[in-house]
mmCIF file of C-alpha atoms in Angstrom:
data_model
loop_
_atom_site.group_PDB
_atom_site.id
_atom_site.type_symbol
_atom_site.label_atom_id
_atom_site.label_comp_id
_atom_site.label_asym_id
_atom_site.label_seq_id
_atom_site.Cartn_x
_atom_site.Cartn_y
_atom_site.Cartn_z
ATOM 1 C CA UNK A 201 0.000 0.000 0.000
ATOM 2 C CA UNK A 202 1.405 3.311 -0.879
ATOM 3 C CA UNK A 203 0.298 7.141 -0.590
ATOM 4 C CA UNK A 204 -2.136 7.708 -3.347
ATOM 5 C CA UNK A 205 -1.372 11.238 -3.189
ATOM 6 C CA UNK A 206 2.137 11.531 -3.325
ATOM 7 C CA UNK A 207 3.981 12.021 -6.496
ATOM 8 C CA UNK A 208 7.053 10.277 -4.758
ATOM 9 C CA UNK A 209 4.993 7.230 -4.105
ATOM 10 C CA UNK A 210 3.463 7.317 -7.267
ATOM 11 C CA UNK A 211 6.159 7.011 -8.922
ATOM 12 C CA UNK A 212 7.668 4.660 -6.648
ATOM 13 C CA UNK A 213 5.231 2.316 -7.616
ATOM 14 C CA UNK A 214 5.896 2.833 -11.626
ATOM 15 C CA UNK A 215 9.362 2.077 -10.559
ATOM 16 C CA UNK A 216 8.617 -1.243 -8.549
ATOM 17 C CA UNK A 217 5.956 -2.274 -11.786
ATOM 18 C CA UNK A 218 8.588 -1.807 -14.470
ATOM 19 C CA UNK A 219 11.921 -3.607 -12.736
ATOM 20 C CA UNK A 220 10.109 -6.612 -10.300
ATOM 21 C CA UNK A 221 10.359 -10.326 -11.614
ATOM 22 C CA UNK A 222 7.191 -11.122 -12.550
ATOM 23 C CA UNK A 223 4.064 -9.399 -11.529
ATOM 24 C CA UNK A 224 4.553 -9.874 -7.831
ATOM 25 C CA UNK A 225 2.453 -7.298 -6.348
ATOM 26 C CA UNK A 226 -0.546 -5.809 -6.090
ATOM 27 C CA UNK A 227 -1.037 -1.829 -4.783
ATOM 28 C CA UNK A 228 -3.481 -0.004 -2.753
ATOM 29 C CA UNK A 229 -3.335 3.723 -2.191
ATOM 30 C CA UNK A 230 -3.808 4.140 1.793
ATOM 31 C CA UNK A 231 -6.534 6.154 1.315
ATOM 32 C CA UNK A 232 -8.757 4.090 -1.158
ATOM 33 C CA UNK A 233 -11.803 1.449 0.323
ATOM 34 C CA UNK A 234 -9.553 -1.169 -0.433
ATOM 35 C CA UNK A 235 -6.701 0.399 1.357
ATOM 36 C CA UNK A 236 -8.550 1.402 4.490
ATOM 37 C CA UNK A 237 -10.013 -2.482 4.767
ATOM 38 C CA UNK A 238 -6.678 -3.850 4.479
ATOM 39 C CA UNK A 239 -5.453 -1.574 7.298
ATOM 40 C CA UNK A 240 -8.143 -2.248 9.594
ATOM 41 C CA UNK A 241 -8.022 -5.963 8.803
ATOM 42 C CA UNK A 242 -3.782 -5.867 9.640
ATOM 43 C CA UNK A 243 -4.532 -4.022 12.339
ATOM 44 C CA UNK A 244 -1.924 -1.578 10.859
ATOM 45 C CA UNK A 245 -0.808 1.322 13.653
ATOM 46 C CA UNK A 246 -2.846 4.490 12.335
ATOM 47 C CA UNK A 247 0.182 6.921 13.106
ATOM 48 C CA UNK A 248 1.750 4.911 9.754
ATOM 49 C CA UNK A 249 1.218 7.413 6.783
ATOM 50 C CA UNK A 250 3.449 5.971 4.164
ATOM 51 C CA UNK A 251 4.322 2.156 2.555
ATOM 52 C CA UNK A 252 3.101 -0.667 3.925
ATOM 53 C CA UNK A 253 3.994 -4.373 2.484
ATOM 54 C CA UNK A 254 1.480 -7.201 3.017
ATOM 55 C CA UNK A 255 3.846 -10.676 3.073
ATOM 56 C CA UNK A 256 0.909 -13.504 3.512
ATOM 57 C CA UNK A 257 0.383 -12.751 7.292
ATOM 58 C CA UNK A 258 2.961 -10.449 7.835
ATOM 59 C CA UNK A 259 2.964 -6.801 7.589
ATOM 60 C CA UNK A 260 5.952 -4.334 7.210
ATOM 61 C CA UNK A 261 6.080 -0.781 7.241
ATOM 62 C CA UNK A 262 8.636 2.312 6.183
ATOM 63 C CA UNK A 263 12.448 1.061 5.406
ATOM 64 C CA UNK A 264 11.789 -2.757 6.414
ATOM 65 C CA UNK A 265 8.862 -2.574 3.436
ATOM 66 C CA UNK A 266 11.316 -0.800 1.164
ATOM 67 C CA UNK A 267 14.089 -3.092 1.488
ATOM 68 C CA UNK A 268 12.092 -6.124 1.405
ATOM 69 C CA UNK A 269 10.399 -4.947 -1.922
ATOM 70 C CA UNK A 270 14.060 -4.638 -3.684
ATOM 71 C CA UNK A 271 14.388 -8.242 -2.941
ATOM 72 C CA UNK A 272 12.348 -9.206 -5.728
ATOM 73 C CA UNK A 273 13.529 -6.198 -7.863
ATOM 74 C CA UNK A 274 15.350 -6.930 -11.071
ATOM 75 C CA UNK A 275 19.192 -5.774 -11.122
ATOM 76 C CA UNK A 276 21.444 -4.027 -8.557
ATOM 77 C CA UNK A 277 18.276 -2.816 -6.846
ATOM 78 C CA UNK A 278 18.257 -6.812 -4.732
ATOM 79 C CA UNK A 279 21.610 -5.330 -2.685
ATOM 80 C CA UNK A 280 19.935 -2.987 -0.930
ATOM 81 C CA UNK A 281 17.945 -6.197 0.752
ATOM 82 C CA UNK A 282 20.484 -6.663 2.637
ATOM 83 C CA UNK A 283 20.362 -2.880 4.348
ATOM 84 C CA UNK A 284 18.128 -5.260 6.427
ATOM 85 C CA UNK A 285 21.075 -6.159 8.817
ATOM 86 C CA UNK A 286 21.140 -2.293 9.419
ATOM 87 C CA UNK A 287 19.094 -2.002 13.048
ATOM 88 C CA UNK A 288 15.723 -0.855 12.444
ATOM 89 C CA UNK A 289 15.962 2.432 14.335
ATOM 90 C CA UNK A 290 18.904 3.686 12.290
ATOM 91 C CA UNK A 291 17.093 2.587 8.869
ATOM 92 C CA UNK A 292 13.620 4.198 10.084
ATOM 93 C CA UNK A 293 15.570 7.620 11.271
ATOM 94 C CA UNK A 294 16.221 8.296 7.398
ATOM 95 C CA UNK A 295 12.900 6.633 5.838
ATOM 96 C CA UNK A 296 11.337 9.193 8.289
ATOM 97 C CA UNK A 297 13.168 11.900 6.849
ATOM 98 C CA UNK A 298 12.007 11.237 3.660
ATOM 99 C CA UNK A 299 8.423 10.396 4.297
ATOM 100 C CA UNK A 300 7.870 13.673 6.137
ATOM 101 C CA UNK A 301 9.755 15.820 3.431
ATOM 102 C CA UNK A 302 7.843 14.081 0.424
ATOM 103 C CA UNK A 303 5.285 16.392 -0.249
ATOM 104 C CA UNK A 304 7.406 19.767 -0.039
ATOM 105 C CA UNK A 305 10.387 17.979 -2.293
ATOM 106 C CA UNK A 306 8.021 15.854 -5.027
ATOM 107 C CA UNK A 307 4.650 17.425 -4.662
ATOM 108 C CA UNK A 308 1.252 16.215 -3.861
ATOM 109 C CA UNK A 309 -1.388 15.272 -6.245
ATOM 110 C CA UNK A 310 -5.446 16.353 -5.625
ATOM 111 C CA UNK A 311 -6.183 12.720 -6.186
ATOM 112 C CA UNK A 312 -5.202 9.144 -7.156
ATOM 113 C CA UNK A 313 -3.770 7.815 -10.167
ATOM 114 C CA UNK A 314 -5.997 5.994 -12.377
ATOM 115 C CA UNK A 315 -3.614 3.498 -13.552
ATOM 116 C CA UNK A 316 -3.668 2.305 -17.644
ATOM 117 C CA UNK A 317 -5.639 -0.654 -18.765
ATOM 118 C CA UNK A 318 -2.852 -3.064 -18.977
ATOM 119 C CA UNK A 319 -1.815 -3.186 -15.351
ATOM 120 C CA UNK A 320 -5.541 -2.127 -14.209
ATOM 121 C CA UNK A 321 -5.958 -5.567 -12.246
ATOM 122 C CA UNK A 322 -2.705 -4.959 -10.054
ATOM 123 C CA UNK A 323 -4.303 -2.408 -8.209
ATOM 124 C CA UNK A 324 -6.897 -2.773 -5.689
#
């Protein structure tokens, strides 16, 4: 799940769609029905504003969601994975700084994207 109204995220997800082996994931903005029942069912933390990856049962959030995406990204992007060993405090302190600067450095959109017809069924 992503911020539907952040050009940062929004393109972050373009990014994932157009390097990950295989059409791996779905997306959710936070903000859409779909989004909003998957938090409540996940029981996600409602201070968490920004990405949040749904593993089967598990559920990660900020730089631990990040990292774990590149895993199944194609080319050098799978090294950051391992940024995992990094303790999660130290790895969160700069995903925060990011996530609260997004909107002044990338800009905020009015609404969702409405993504094209051919990847229409990825997105919840």
């Amino acid at each position: 799940m992503f911020d539907g109204e952040c050009n940062f995220c929004d393109h972050s997800v373009q990014f994932i769609i157009k390097r990950e082996k295989g059409a791996l994931y779905k997306f959710a903005a936070l903000q859409s029905e779909a989004g909003q029942a998957l938090l409540k069912k996940y029981r996600v933390p409602s201070e968490i504003d920004s990405i949040v990856l749904l593993d089967g049962d598990r559920c990660y959030f900020r730089s631990s969601a990040a990292l774990r995406i590149c895993k199944n990204l194609k080319g050098g992007w799978q090294l950051l994975y391992g940024l995992l060993i990094m303790p999660k405090p130290i790895r969160d302190y700069f995903y925060r700084i990011l996530a609260k600067n997004r909107y002044k450095w990338f800009g905020k959109k009015d609404s969702c994207m409405i993504p094209p017809p051919e990847i229409r069924d990825r997105f919840l």
